[in-house]
PDB file of C-alpha atoms in Angstrom:
ATOM      1  CA  MET A   1      -0.013  -0.056  -0.049  1.00  0.00           C
ATOM      2  CA  ILE A   2       1.333   3.280  -0.621  1.00  0.00           C
ATOM      3  CA  GLY A   3       0.653   6.327   1.635  1.00  0.00           C
ATOM      4  CA  ARG A   4      -0.747   6.203   5.011  1.00  0.00           C
ATOM      5  CA  PRO A   5      -3.844   3.615   5.749  1.00  0.00           C
ATOM      6  CA  HIS A   6      -7.026   5.423   6.796  1.00  0.00           C
ATOM      7  CA  ALA A   7      -7.402   4.556   9.973  1.00  0.00           C
ATOM      8  CA  GLU A   8      -4.211   5.697  10.726  1.00  0.00           C
ATOM      9  CA  ARG A   9      -4.679   9.117   9.132  1.00  0.00           C
ATOM     10  CA  LEU A  10      -7.797   9.369  10.693  1.00  0.00           C
ATOM     11  CA  LEU A  11      -6.370   8.942  14.211  1.00  0.00           C
ATOM     12  CA  ILE A  12      -3.781  12.070  13.285  1.00  0.00           C
ATOM     13  CA  ASP A  13      -6.854  14.004  12.147  1.00  0.00           C
ATOM     14  CA  LEU A  14      -8.549  13.767  15.418  1.00  0.00           C
ATOM     15  CA  ALA A  15      -5.623  14.084  17.671  1.00  0.00           C
ATOM     16  CA  GLU A  16      -4.353  17.457  16.003  1.00  0.00           C
ATOM     17  CA  ILE A  17      -8.299  18.829  15.896  1.00  0.00           C
ATOM     18  CA  ARG A  18      -8.528  17.821  19.327  1.00  0.00           C
ATOM     19  CA  GLU A  19      -5.260  19.391  20.473  1.00  0.00           C
ATOM     20  CA  GLU A  20      -6.584  22.445  18.911  1.00  0.00           C
ATOM     21  CA  LEU A  21     -10.182  22.233  20.751  1.00  0.00           C
ATOM     22  CA  VAL A  22      -8.402  21.708  24.181  1.00  0.00           C
ATOM     23  CA  LYS A  23      -6.218  24.919  23.688  1.00  0.00           C
ATOM     24  CA  GLU A  24      -8.920  26.917  22.619  1.00  0.00           C
ATOM     25  CA  ALA A  25     -11.634  25.426  25.145  1.00  0.00           C
ATOM     26  CA  GLY A  26      -9.307  24.896  27.859  1.00  0.00           C
ATOM     27  CA  GLN A  27      -8.943  28.793  28.299  1.00  0.00           C
ATOM     28  CA  ILE A  28     -12.585  29.221  29.249  1.00  0.00           C
ATOM     29  CA  PRO A  29     -13.296  30.262  32.372  1.00  0.00           C
ATOM     30  CA  PRO A  30     -15.719  28.170  34.871  1.00  0.00           C
ATOM     31  CA  GLU A  31     -18.376  30.975  35.064  1.00  0.00           C
ATOM     32  CA  GLN A  32     -18.455  31.171  31.112  1.00  0.00           C
ATOM     33  CA  LEU A  33     -18.435  27.376  30.539  1.00  0.00           C
ATOM     34  CA  ASP A  34     -23.042  28.414  30.176  1.00  0.00           C
ATOM     35  CA  TRP A  35     -22.701  31.745  27.961  1.00  0.00           C
ATOM     36  CA  ALA A  36     -23.796  32.012  24.860  1.00  0.00           C
ATOM     37  CA  PRO A  37     -23.489  35.117  22.558  1.00  0.00           C
ATOM     38  CA  ALA A  38     -27.455  35.559  22.506  1.00  0.00           C
ATOM     39  CA  GLY A  39     -30.573  33.763  23.056  1.00  0.00           C
ATOM     40  CA  GLY A  40     -31.080  30.631  21.298  1.00  0.00           C
ATOM     41  CA  MET A  41     -27.600  29.998  20.428  1.00  0.00           C
ATOM     42  CA  LYS A  42     -25.807  27.440  21.794  1.00  0.00           C
ATOM     43  CA  SER A  43     -23.476  27.603  24.823  1.00  0.00           C
ATOM     44  CA  TYR A  44     -19.519  26.665  25.003  1.00  0.00           C
ATOM     45  CA  ARG A  45     -20.776  23.794  27.090  1.00  0.00           C
ATOM     46  CA  ASP A  46     -23.331  23.260  24.497  1.00  0.00           C
ATOM     47  CA  LEU A  47     -20.820  22.784  21.863  1.00  0.00           C
ATOM     48  CA  LEU A  48     -18.893  20.804  23.351  1.00  0.00           C
ATOM     49  CA  ILE A  49     -21.302  18.745  24.613  1.00  0.00           C
ATOM     50  CA  GLU A  50     -22.210  18.005  21.067  1.00  0.00           C
ATOM     51  CA  ILE A  51     -19.389  17.084  19.916  1.00  0.00           C
ATOM     52  CA  GLY A  52     -18.708  14.394  22.123  1.00  0.00           C
ATOM     53  CA  ALA A  53     -22.417  13.099  21.668  1.00  0.00           C
ATOM     54  CA  THR A  54     -22.191  13.543  18.257  1.00  0.00           C
ATOM     55  CA  GLU A  55     -19.151  11.145  18.401  1.00  0.00           C
ATOM     56  CA  LEU A  56     -20.543   8.183  20.572  1.00  0.00           C
ATOM     57  CA  GLU A  57     -23.547   8.242  18.294  1.00  0.00           C
ATOM     58  CA  ASN A  58     -21.752   8.064  15.144  1.00  0.00           C
ATOM     59  CA  MET A  59     -19.743   4.932  16.933  1.00  0.00           C
ATOM     60  CA  ALA A  60     -22.974   3.248  18.431  1.00  0.00           C
ATOM     61  CA  ALA A  61     -24.441   3.783  14.682  1.00  0.00           C
ATOM     62  CA  LEU A  62     -21.282   1.790  13.214  1.00  0.00           C
ATOM     63  CA  ARG A  63     -21.689  -1.071  15.711  1.00  0.00           C
ATOM     64  CA  THR A  64     -25.603  -0.911  15.891  1.00  0.00           C
ATOM     65  CA  GLY A  65     -27.064   1.096  12.932  1.00  0.00           C
ATOM     66  CA  LYS A  66     -29.148   2.666  15.308  1.00  0.00           C
ATOM     67  CA  ALA A  67     -28.986   6.154  16.270  1.00  0.00           C
ATOM     68  CA  THR A  68     -29.144   6.783  19.743  1.00  0.00           C
ATOM     69  CA  TRP A  69     -28.999  10.439  20.065  1.00  0.00           C
ATOM     70  CA  ASN A  70     -30.782  10.561  23.894  1.00  0.00           C
ATOM     71  CA  GLU A  71     -28.364   8.110  25.081  1.00  0.00           C
ATOM     72  CA  GLN A  72     -25.552   9.413  23.729  1.00  0.00           C
ATOM     73  CA  ILE A  73     -26.174  12.423  25.526  1.00  0.00           C
ATOM     74  CA  ASP A  74     -27.013  10.777  28.609  1.00  0.00           C
ATOM     75  CA  ARG A  75     -24.090   9.029  28.214  1.00  0.00           C
ATOM     76  CA  PHE A  76     -21.642  11.936  27.348  1.00  0.00           C
ATOM     77  CA  GLY A  77     -22.575  13.825  30.659  1.00  0.00           C
ATOM     78  CA  GLY A  78     -20.200  17.310  30.106  1.00  0.00           C
ATOM     79  CA  ARG A  79     -22.349  18.667  33.109  1.00  0.00           C
ATOM     80  CA  GLY A  80     -19.182  18.904  35.214  1.00  0.00           C
ATOM     81  CA  PRO A  81     -18.418  22.330  37.184  1.00  0.00           C
ATOM     82  CA  ASP A  82     -15.477  23.338  34.831  1.00  0.00           C
ATOM     83  CA  VAL A  83     -13.962  22.618  31.280  1.00  0.00           C
ATOM     84  CA  GLU A  84     -11.874  20.559  32.573  1.00  0.00           C
ATOM     85  CA  SER A  85     -14.470  17.718  33.419  1.00  0.00           C
ATOM     86  CA  VAL A  86     -16.261  18.528  30.110  1.00  0.00           C
ATOM     87  CA  LEU A  87     -12.559  17.903  28.143  1.00  0.00           C
ATOM     88  CA  ASN A  88     -12.061  14.640  30.221  1.00  0.00           C
ATOM     89  CA  ASP A  89     -15.913  13.291  28.959  1.00  0.00           C
ATOM     90  CA  LEU A  90     -14.288  14.097  25.632  1.00  0.00           C
ATOM     91  CA  ALA A  91     -11.308  12.205  26.398  1.00  0.00           C
ATOM     92  CA  LYS A  92     -13.418   9.671  27.227  1.00  0.00           C
ATOM     93  CA  ALA A  93     -15.613   9.853  24.019  1.00  0.00           C
ATOM     94  CA  ARG A  94     -13.038  10.112  21.907  1.00  0.00           C
ATOM     95  CA  GLN A  95     -11.320   6.622  23.409  1.00  0.00           C
ATOM     96  CA  VAL A  96     -14.147   4.593  21.591  1.00  0.00           C
ATOM     97  CA  THR A  97     -13.370   6.114  18.352  1.00  0.00           C
ATOM     98  CA  ILE A  98      -9.389   5.126  19.090  1.00  0.00           C
ATOM     99  CA  ASP A  99     -10.076   1.621  20.402  1.00  0.00           C
ATOM    100  CA  TYR A 100     -12.558   1.196  17.237  1.00  0.00           C
ATOM    101  CA  LEU A 101      -9.761   2.664  15.144  1.00  0.00           C
ATOM    102  CA  GLU A 102      -6.756   0.864  16.580  1.00  0.00           C
ATOM    103  CA  GLY A 103      -8.598  -2.556  16.267  1.00  0.00           C
ATOM    104  CA  VAL A 104     -10.226  -2.396  12.721  1.00  0.00           C
ATOM    105  CA  SER A 105      -8.710  -3.481   9.876  1.00  0.00           C
ATOM    106  CA  GLU A 106      -8.523  -1.239   6.188  1.00  0.00           C
ATOM    107  CA  ALA A 107     -11.022  -3.488   4.304  1.00  0.00           C
ATOM    108  CA  GLU A 108     -13.716  -3.032   7.349  1.00  0.00           C
ATOM    109  CA  LEU A 109     -13.134   0.652   7.379  1.00  0.00           C
ATOM    110  CA  GLN A 110     -14.489   0.890   3.690  1.00  0.00           C
ATOM    111  CA  ALA A 111     -16.864  -1.706   3.728  1.00  0.00           C
ATOM    112  CA  PRO A 112     -20.368  -0.257   3.956  1.00  0.00           C
ATOM    113  CA  CYS A 113     -22.382  -0.510   7.173  1.00  0.00           C
ATOM    114  CA  PRO A 114     -26.232   0.355   7.413  1.00  0.00           C
ATOM    115  CA  LEU A 115     -27.319   3.958   8.447  1.00  0.00           C
ATOM    116  CA  PRO A 116     -29.532   4.695  10.228  1.00  0.00           C
ATOM    117  CA  PRO A 117     -33.110   5.025   8.947  1.00  0.00           C
ATOM    118  CA  GLU A 118     -33.283   8.783  10.033  1.00  0.00           C
ATOM    119  CA  TRP A 119     -29.643   9.528   9.077  1.00  0.00           C
ATOM    120  CA  GLN A 120     -30.743   8.616   5.258  1.00  0.00           C
ATOM    121  CA  GLU A 121     -32.327  11.576   3.962  1.00  0.00           C
ATOM    122  CA  ASN A 122     -29.585  13.735   5.209  1.00  0.00           C
ATOM    123  CA  TYR A 123     -26.955  11.631   3.545  1.00  0.00           C
ATOM    124  CA  GLY A 124     -28.829  12.070   0.050  1.00  0.00           C
ATOM    125  CA  GLY A 125     -30.675   8.906   0.417  1.00  0.00           C
ATOM    126  CA  LEU A 126     -27.584   6.502   1.164  1.00  0.00           C
ATOM    127  CA  THR A 127     -28.894   3.271   3.161  1.00  0.00           C
ATOM    128  CA  ALA A 128     -25.327   2.563   3.957  1.00  0.00           C
ATOM    129  CA  ILE A 129     -21.945   4.139   4.553  1.00  0.00           C
ATOM    130  CA  GLU A 130     -18.157   3.330   5.235  1.00  0.00           C
ATOM    131  CA  PRO A 131     -17.082   3.366   8.978  1.00  0.00           C
ATOM    132  CA  GLU A 132     -14.176   5.732   7.598  1.00  0.00           C
ATOM    133  CA  GLU A 133     -16.856   8.121   5.843  1.00  0.00           C
ATOM    134  CA  LEU A 134     -18.522   8.355   9.509  1.00  0.00           C
ATOM    135  CA  ILE A 135     -15.413   8.994  11.142  1.00  0.00           C
ATOM    136  CA  ARG A 136     -14.405  11.797   9.027  1.00  0.00           C
ATOM    137  CA  PHE A 137     -17.424  13.613   9.849  1.00  0.00           C
ATOM    138  CA  THR A 138     -17.021  13.425  13.321  1.00  0.00           C
ATOM    139  CA  ALA A 139     -14.020  15.104  12.558  1.00  0.00           C
ATOM    140  CA  ARG A 140     -15.480  17.585  10.548  1.00  0.00           C
ATOM    141  CA  HIS A 141     -18.447  18.275  12.698  1.00  0.00           C
ATOM    142  CA  GLU A 142     -15.639  18.823  15.608  1.00  0.00           C
ATOM    143  CA  TYR A 143     -13.513  21.664  13.406  1.00  0.00           C
ATOM    144  CA  TYR A 144     -16.772  23.038  12.917  1.00  0.00           C
ATOM    145  CA  HIS A 145     -17.677  23.450  16.346  1.00  0.00           C
ATOM    146  CA  LEU A 146     -13.950  24.916  17.190  1.00  0.00           C
ATOM    147  CA  GLY A 147     -14.724  27.785  14.433  1.00  0.00           C
ATOM    148  CA  GLN A 148     -17.589  28.619  16.475  1.00  0.00           C
ATOM    149  CA  ILE A 149     -15.893  27.986  20.132  1.00  0.00           C
ATOM    150  CA  ILE A 150     -13.192  30.495  18.650  1.00  0.00           C
ATOM    151  CA  THR A 151     -15.436  33.217  17.093  1.00  0.00           C
ATOM    152  CA  MET A 152     -17.173  33.262  20.492  1.00  0.00           C
ATOM    153  CA  ARG A 153     -14.088  33.629  22.405  1.00  0.00           C
ATOM    154  CA  TRP A 154     -13.358  36.724  19.823  1.00  0.00           C
ATOM    155  CA  ILE A 155     -16.741  38.179  20.579  1.00  0.00           C
ATOM    156  CA  GLN A 156     -15.855  37.980  24.212  1.00  0.00           C
ATOM    157  CA  GLY A 157     -12.486  39.500  23.132  1.00  0.00           C
ATOM    158  CA  HIS A 158     -10.010  36.833  23.182  1.00  0.00           C
ATOM    159  CA  ASN A 159      -8.062  37.600  19.609  1.00  0.00           C
ATOM    160  CA  PRO A 160      -7.229  34.138  18.567  1.00  0.00           C
ATOM    161  CA  TYR A 161      -3.942  35.879  16.791  1.00  0.00           C
ATOM    162  CA  GLU A 162      -2.776  37.256  19.723  1.00  0.00           C
ATOM    163  CA  PRO A 163      -0.958  34.877  22.356  1.00  0.00           C
ATOM    164  CA  ALA A 164      -3.223  33.891  25.502  1.00  0.00           C
ATOM    165  CA  ASP A 165      -2.326  35.771  28.690  1.00  0.00           C
TER     166      ASP A 165
END
C-alpha cells in the first residue's frame, strides 16, 4: 500500500483537531462555560456536549446501525463544573473512536454498514456508509464547532491571533 492506512490518517486528523479544541476550550473560565452570544444560541458547554455526543452516536451507529442521540447525550455527560471536566468527558468519548480505529482492518473501514433510517435523508438517500466516512464526519463536525468556539471567544475579546495571557 502506498501512503498511510485510513485508520492512521483518521487518528492523526482527530488528534490534531482535538489538540486545537483543548487549547482553545481549555481557556474558558468556569463562570463562562454556559455563556452563549445570544438567546437561542448554544453555549460553550452545549457545543462541547454536542461534539462528544455526536462522536458517541456515530460510533454506536457503526456498531448497531441505529441512531441513539438521547442515549449518547446521557452517556456523554458534560455537566461538570468546569471545562476540564467536560474535556475529560470528551477524552472518554474519543477513546471509543480510538479503540475502534486501532482494532479495525482497512477492509472493514471501507465496507459499508447500514445507516440509521432517520439519517438517510441527510446522506442523500444512502442506506449504508463506510465507517471511514462516518469517522471523517466526526472530525469535520468537531472542527466546525471548534470554529464556533474560537469565534465566541473572539466576541468576548480573546483574539486568536494574539498569544493567551
